[in-house]
């Protein structure tokens, strides 16, 4: 690493910043939407009527059995067939959201099923409706076992967001590749990309651990 | 103009998809083998009494697990030549996935080692086995059995990660599906068949692992 690396880095600062915002924005959007979707899926898997349960099971198994790159490419190429014009960014976020929803769905199902059924009965007997039982009785307890794996999913999602560079979304990795295309400094800039993802994911992990400790008390 | 489903192009190049699938399985097998060797060393290091070994293992796990596999692959294939290390795309991919697998498997084996009851280790020592003999003949088999479910799901997710090799033009399943897609515009067919092949393989792997778990009862 020499002086010219820092020159190039300084020159590329705005491109890198926009890539950074893109990666963080895409990840945050997919985690938020995917977690909400996963919550619905998880509740349906644990308590839903048979046909809904079956539909959710197929969704979860298909999405979890397919590599994320295949999902990203399919989300990029498929919508046009159905006359939907999605840009690369939208289809990328869509793929990551569906992927996240399947994983969170399994996590939520597992957590809900680990709560003794007596609690649902107790809730019913004091006159609570199912949504109320869910919000006041089940989810607060499930949250504790959901949190560690949910944070792992978050880290996996930030990592998976690099795959959007393959379909041309201007995330951090694509910006780095563009800079390498211009400067031929592959080692320096790929290591920079590695450090960036390491820092972001390490921060997510630490933040998660802190929240977990807070909840344990 | 509506899109009409027509699988004939995809069936016509089905052999390419299958060869892509078997290449992916081969890449995954090589990476898992390498990852298991690293993982065993890392697992024992992370529960050892030597603080330096524990620190190195923890550092390795943290760094590799928090890096996207795509970035690791790109570094191995495009950046290492800057240091004078030139690897072909297959070698660099197997090494990348192998080191990545090693980090996950270190964690899997660490948990497996912690699940081995202390009394078993003491019993091994009491009948006169050395520390190394106890590790190899007593602790390792129990640990491997207890780690089997986690080992299985890690293997399946590593198999799915072989799709990343398409980015450096390794002709595995995703690469072949993308090629069919761009050559024939059979969008729905190419991606659904590729996806079905991945799902079926993951399903078979999972079923095989369940059989293995049943064969060896949990300690």
mmCIF file of C-alpha atoms in Angstrom, chain B:
data_model
loop_
_atom_site.group_PDB
_atom_site.id
_atom_site.type_symbol
_atom_site.label_atom_id
_atom_site.label_comp_id
_atom_site.label_asym_id
_atom_site.label_seq_id
_atom_site.Cartn_x
_atom_site.Cartn_y
_atom_site.Cartn_z
ATOM 1 C CA UNK B 1 -46.992 -10.658 -26.554
ATOM 2 C CA UNK B 2 -47.578 -13.173 -23.811
ATOM 3 C CA UNK B 3 -44.933 -15.524 -22.518
ATOM 4 C CA UNK B 4 -45.615 -19.174 -23.166
ATOM 5 C CA UNK B 5 -43.881 -21.781 -21.092
ATOM 6 C CA UNK B 6 -41.688 -24.100 -23.146
ATOM 7 C CA UNK B 7 -39.214 -26.360 -21.418
ATOM 8 C CA UNK B 8 -37.708 -27.902 -24.575
ATOM 9 C CA UNK B 9 -34.589 -25.684 -24.605
ATOM 10 C CA UNK B 10 -33.931 -26.387 -20.944
ATOM 11 C CA UNK B 11 -34.400 -30.149 -21.364
ATOM 12 C CA UNK B 12 -32.117 -29.958 -24.401
ATOM 13 C CA UNK B 13 -29.284 -28.678 -22.227
ATOM 14 C CA UNK B 14 -30.254 -30.609 -19.132
ATOM 15 C CA UNK B 15 -26.960 -32.516 -19.264
ATOM 16 C CA UNK B 16 -25.132 -29.178 -18.876
ATOM 17 C CA UNK B 17 -27.211 -28.379 -15.818
ATOM 18 C CA UNK B 18 -26.452 -31.799 -14.357
ATOM 19 C CA UNK B 19 -22.728 -31.443 -15.005
ATOM 20 C CA UNK B 20 -22.952 -28.017 -13.328
ATOM 21 C CA UNK B 21 -24.683 -29.607 -10.369
ATOM 22 C CA UNK B 22 -22.052 -32.321 -10.022
ATOM 23 C CA UNK B 23 -19.287 -29.738 -10.314
ATOM 24 C CA UNK B 24 -20.965 -27.778 -7.509
ATOM 25 C CA UNK B 25 -21.162 -30.914 -5.370
ATOM 26 C CA UNK B 26 -17.490 -31.597 -6.040
ATOM 27 C CA UNK B 27 -16.487 -28.050 -5.091
ATOM 28 C CA UNK B 28 -18.574 -28.293 -1.923
ATOM 29 C CA UNK B 29 -17.065 -31.672 -1.009
ATOM 30 C CA UNK B 30 -13.510 -30.376 -1.428
ATOM 31 C CA UNK B 31 -14.281 -27.239 0.583
ATOM 32 C CA UNK B 32 -16.052 -29.190 3.335
ATOM 33 C CA UNK B 33 -13.101 -31.593 3.611
ATOM 34 C CA UNK B 34 -10.687 -28.689 3.927
ATOM 35 C CA UNK B 35 -13.065 -26.887 6.282
ATOM 36 C CA UNK B 36 -13.388 -29.948 8.503
ATOM 37 C CA UNK B 37 -9.618 -30.232 8.907
ATOM 38 C CA UNK B 38 -9.377 -26.518 9.764
ATOM 39 C CA UNK B 39 -12.492 -26.785 11.919
ATOM 40 C CA UNK B 40 -11.109 -29.707 13.937
ATOM 41 C CA UNK B 41 -7.847 -27.871 14.593
ATOM 42 C CA UNK B 42 -9.750 -24.646 15.307
ATOM 43 C CA UNK B 43 -12.284 -26.405 17.526
ATOM 44 C CA UNK B 44 -9.622 -28.023 19.703
ATOM 45 C CA UNK B 45 -7.669 -24.733 19.746
ATOM 46 C CA UNK B 46 -10.713 -22.775 20.911
ATOM 47 C CA UNK B 47 -11.232 -25.022 23.952
ATOM 48 C CA UNK B 48 -7.535 -25.494 24.739
ATOM 49 C CA UNK B 49 -5.854 -24.154 27.850
ATOM 50 C CA UNK B 50 -3.396 -22.097 25.809
ATOM 51 C CA UNK B 51 -4.701 -18.553 25.658
ATOM 52 C CA UNK B 52 -2.855 -17.709 22.410
ATOM 53 C CA UNK B 53 -4.512 -20.650 20.631
ATOM 54 C CA UNK B 54 -7.955 -19.559 21.843
ATOM 55 C CA UNK B 55 -7.332 -15.987 20.719
ATOM 56 C CA UNK B 56 -6.120 -16.980 17.249
ATOM 57 C CA UNK B 57 -9.106 -19.316 16.780
ATOM 58 C CA UNK B 58 -11.562 -16.616 17.904
ATOM 59 C CA UNK B 59 -9.949 -14.040 15.608
ATOM 60 C CA UNK B 60 -10.092 -16.416 12.632
ATOM 61 C CA UNK B 61 -13.765 -17.189 13.260
ATOM 62 C CA UNK B 62 -14.756 -13.536 13.696
ATOM 63 C CA UNK B 63 -12.950 -12.339 10.584
ATOM 64 C CA UNK B 64 -14.004 -15.136 8.205
ATOM 65 C CA UNK B 65 -17.613 -15.290 9.386
ATOM 66 C CA UNK B 66 -18.145 -11.572 8.987
ATOM 67 C CA UNK B 67 -16.709 -11.387 5.464
ATOM 68 C CA UNK B 68 -19.078 -11.959 2.541
ATOM 69 C CA UNK B 69 -18.042 -15.116 0.665
ATOM 70 C CA UNK B 70 -18.159 -13.137 -2.594
ATOM 71 C CA UNK B 71 -15.505 -10.744 -1.256
ATOM 72 C CA UNK B 72 -13.309 -13.669 -0.139
ATOM 73 C CA UNK B 73 -13.625 -15.273 -3.583
ATOM 74 C CA UNK B 74 -12.804 -12.005 -5.368
ATOM 75 C CA UNK B 75 -9.765 -11.432 -3.148
ATOM 76 C CA UNK B 76 -8.474 -14.966 -3.779
ATOM 77 C CA UNK B 77 -8.980 -14.780 -7.530
ATOM 78 C CA UNK B 78 -8.297 -11.139 -8.434
ATOM 79 C CA UNK B 79 -6.221 -9.680 -5.603
ATOM 80 C CA UNK B 80 -3.784 -12.458 -4.688
ATOM 81 C CA UNK B 81 -2.018 -12.196 -8.081
ATOM 82 C CA UNK B 82 -0.864 -8.744 -6.894
ATOM 83 C CA UNK B 83 1.141 -10.624 -4.260
ATOM 84 C CA UNK B 84 2.504 -12.999 -6.873
ATOM 85 C CA UNK B 85 0.096 -15.829 -5.998
ATOM 86 C CA UNK B 86 -1.685 -16.966 -9.131
ATOM 87 C CA UNK B 87 -4.370 -19.612 -8.703
ATOM 88 C CA UNK B 88 -6.748 -20.962 -11.307
ATOM 89 C CA UNK B 89 -10.431 -20.307 -10.698
ATOM 90 C CA UNK B 90 -11.172 -23.767 -9.306
ATOM 91 C CA UNK B 91 -8.316 -23.750 -6.799
ATOM 92 C CA UNK B 92 -8.997 -20.216 -5.657
ATOM 93 C CA UNK B 93 -12.690 -20.961 -5.186
ATOM 94 C CA UNK B 94 -12.083 -24.176 -3.231
ATOM 95 C CA UNK B 95 -9.528 -22.419 -1.014
ATOM 96 C CA UNK B 96 -11.920 -19.487 -0.399
ATOM 97 C CA UNK B 97 -14.882 -21.703 0.422
ATOM 98 C CA UNK B 98 -12.621 -24.013 2.455
ATOM 99 C CA UNK B 99 -11.358 -21.211 4.701
ATOM 100 C CA UNK B 100 -14.901 -19.838 4.983
ATOM 101 C CA UNK B 101 -16.177 -23.332 5.901
ATOM 102 C CA UNK B 102 -13.357 -23.681 8.423
ATOM 103 C CA UNK B 103 -14.658 -20.704 10.407
ATOM 104 C CA UNK B 104 -18.207 -22.065 10.616
ATOM 105 C CA UNK B 105 -16.983 -25.586 11.391
ATOM 106 C CA UNK B 106 -14.633 -24.303 14.118
ATOM 107 C CA UNK B 107 -17.739 -22.983 15.864
ATOM 108 C CA UNK B 108 -19.645 -26.224 15.224
ATOM 109 C CA UNK B 109 -16.829 -28.367 16.620
ATOM 110 C CA UNK B 110 -16.250 -26.029 19.557
ATOM 111 C CA UNK B 111 -19.889 -26.469 20.582
ATOM 112 C CA UNK B 112 -19.536 -30.228 19.989
ATOM 113 C CA UNK B 113 -16.439 -30.396 22.195
ATOM 114 C CA UNK B 114 -18.163 -28.486 24.973
ATOM 115 C CA UNK B 115 -20.994 -31.037 24.825
ATOM 116 C CA UNK B 116 -18.671 -33.944 25.694
ATOM 117 C CA UNK B 117 -19.170 -34.803 29.390
ATOM 118 C CA UNK B 118 -16.116 -34.214 31.588
ATOM 119 C CA UNK B 119 -16.458 -37.665 33.148
ATOM 120 C CA UNK B 120 -15.775 -39.358 29.807
ATOM 121 C CA UNK B 121 -12.481 -37.516 29.449
ATOM 122 C CA UNK B 122 -11.526 -38.409 33.030
ATOM 123 C CA UNK B 123 -12.452 -42.048 32.376
ATOM 124 C CA UNK B 124 -10.183 -42.112 29.315
ATOM 125 C CA UNK B 125 -7.317 -40.675 31.326
ATOM 126 C CA UNK B 126 -8.014 -43.109 34.185
ATOM 127 C CA UNK B 127 -7.553 -46.177 31.989
ATOM 128 C CA UNK B 128 -4.116 -44.876 31.051
ATOM 129 C CA UNK B 129 -4.692 -43.110 27.726
ATOM 130 C CA UNK B 130 -2.542 -40.073 27.050
ATOM 131 C CA UNK B 131 -4.178 -36.687 26.518
ATOM 132 C CA UNK B 132 -3.805 -37.062 22.733
ATOM 133 C CA UNK B 133 -5.183 -40.618 22.719
ATOM 134 C CA UNK B 134 -8.156 -39.493 24.790
ATOM 135 C CA UNK B 135 -8.818 -36.673 22.331
ATOM 136 C CA UNK B 136 -8.633 -38.910 19.257
ATOM 137 C CA UNK B 137 -10.332 -42.095 20.497
ATOM 138 C CA UNK B 138 -12.747 -40.844 23.128
ATOM 139 C CA UNK B 139 -13.581 -37.171 22.697
ATOM 140 C CA UNK B 140 -13.552 -36.848 18.881
ATOM 141 C CA UNK B 141 -16.141 -39.594 18.117
ATOM 142 C CA UNK B 142 -18.600 -38.283 20.716
ATOM 143 C CA UNK B 143 -18.021 -34.718 19.588
ATOM 144 C CA UNK B 144 -18.542 -35.628 15.916
ATOM 145 C CA UNK B 145 -21.811 -37.374 16.733
ATOM 146 C CA UNK B 146 -23.108 -34.489 18.828
ATOM 147 C CA UNK B 147 -22.059 -31.996 16.156
ATOM 148 C CA UNK B 148 -23.734 -33.955 13.347
ATOM 149 C CA UNK B 149 -26.948 -31.861 13.002
ATOM 150 C CA UNK B 150 -25.039 -28.555 12.952
ATOM 151 C CA UNK B 151 -22.399 -30.085 10.672
ATOM 152 C CA UNK B 152 -25.142 -31.148 8.259
ATOM 153 C CA UNK B 153 -26.817 -27.765 8.003
ATOM 154 C CA UNK B 154 -23.428 -26.082 7.521
ATOM 155 C CA UNK B 155 -22.631 -28.518 4.679
ATOM 156 C CA UNK B 156 -25.956 -27.801 2.980
ATOM 157 C CA UNK B 157 -25.446 -24.069 3.197
ATOM 158 C CA UNK B 158 -21.900 -24.480 1.823
ATOM 159 C CA UNK B 159 -23.290 -26.414 -1.125
ATOM 160 C CA UNK B 160 -25.609 -23.480 -1.844
ATOM 161 C CA UNK B 161 -22.622 -21.113 -1.583
ATOM 162 C CA UNK B 162 -20.973 -22.901 -4.520
ATOM 163 C CA UNK B 163 -23.356 -20.836 -6.697
ATOM 164 C CA UNK B 164 -21.019 -17.876 -6.018
ATOM 165 C CA UNK B 165 -18.401 -19.622 -8.179
ATOM 166 C CA UNK B 166 -20.499 -18.551 -11.188
ATOM 167 C CA UNK B 167 -19.210 -14.995 -10.634
ATOM 168 C CA UNK B 168 -15.648 -16.065 -11.531
ATOM 169 C CA UNK B 169 -16.973 -18.134 -14.477
ATOM 170 C CA UNK B 170 -16.727 -21.582 -12.898
ATOM 171 C CA UNK B 171 -19.292 -23.525 -14.957
ATOM 172 C CA UNK B 172 -21.423 -24.812 -12.082
ATOM 173 C CA UNK B 173 -25.228 -24.956 -11.956
ATOM 174 C CA UNK B 174 -25.965 -21.230 -11.547
ATOM 175 C CA UNK B 175 -23.517 -20.381 -14.324
ATOM 176 C CA UNK B 176 -25.153 -22.920 -16.668
ATOM 177 C CA UNK B 177 -28.665 -21.702 -15.809
ATOM 178 C CA UNK B 178 -27.635 -18.115 -16.472
ATOM 179 C CA UNK B 179 -26.087 -19.166 -19.778
ATOM 180 C CA UNK B 180 -29.271 -20.924 -20.893
ATOM 181 C CA UNK B 181 -31.239 -17.882 -19.806
ATOM 182 C CA UNK B 182 -29.169 -15.406 -21.789
ATOM 183 C CA UNK B 183 -28.916 -17.632 -24.869
ATOM 184 C CA UNK B 184 -32.557 -18.667 -25.161
ATOM 185 C CA UNK B 185 -34.515 -16.149 -23.055
ATOM 186 C CA UNK B 186 -36.296 -19.091 -21.397
ATOM 187 C CA UNK B 187 -36.363 -17.069 -18.172
ATOM 188 C CA UNK B 188 -38.998 -18.920 -16.186
ATOM 189 C CA UNK B 189 -37.859 -22.363 -17.273
ATOM 190 C CA UNK B 190 -34.112 -21.942 -16.701
ATOM 191 C CA UNK B 191 -34.448 -20.453 -13.213
ATOM 192 C CA UNK B 192 -37.203 -22.783 -12.054
ATOM 193 C CA UNK B 193 -35.318 -25.895 -13.172
ATOM 194 C CA UNK B 194 -32.047 -24.674 -11.618
ATOM 195 C CA UNK B 195 -33.848 -23.823 -8.413
ATOM 196 C CA UNK B 196 -35.610 -27.194 -8.361
ATOM 197 C CA UNK B 197 -32.253 -28.960 -8.779
ATOM 198 C CA UNK B 198 -30.782 -27.028 -5.844
ATOM 199 C CA UNK B 199 -33.828 -27.724 -3.670
ATOM 200 C CA UNK B 200 -33.871 -31.430 -4.555
ATOM 201 C CA UNK B 201 -30.157 -31.775 -3.793
ATOM 202 C CA UNK B 202 -30.482 -29.965 -0.459
ATOM 203 C CA UNK B 203 -33.457 -32.183 0.371
ATOM 204 C CA UNK B 204 -31.523 -35.362 -0.447
ATOM 205 C CA UNK B 205 -28.499 -34.189 1.555
ATOM 206 C CA UNK B 206 -30.747 -33.418 4.522
ATOM 207 C CA UNK B 207 -32.459 -36.822 4.270
ATOM 208 C CA UNK B 208 -29.090 -38.599 4.111
ATOM 209 C CA UNK B 209 -27.885 -36.742 7.177
ATOM 210 C CA UNK B 210 -31.057 -37.642 9.087
ATOM 211 C CA UNK B 211 -30.376 -41.304 8.287
ATOM 212 C CA UNK B 212 -26.816 -40.919 9.548
ATOM 213 C CA UNK B 213 -28.094 -39.320 12.757
ATOM 214 C CA UNK B 214 -30.493 -42.210 13.267
ATOM 215 C CA UNK B 215 -27.750 -44.773 12.611
ATOM 216 C CA UNK B 216 -25.548 -43.354 15.349
ATOM 217 C CA UNK B 217 -27.551 -42.634 18.485
ATOM 218 C CA UNK B 218 -26.744 -39.399 20.246
ATOM 219 C CA UNK B 219 -24.411 -39.762 23.188
#
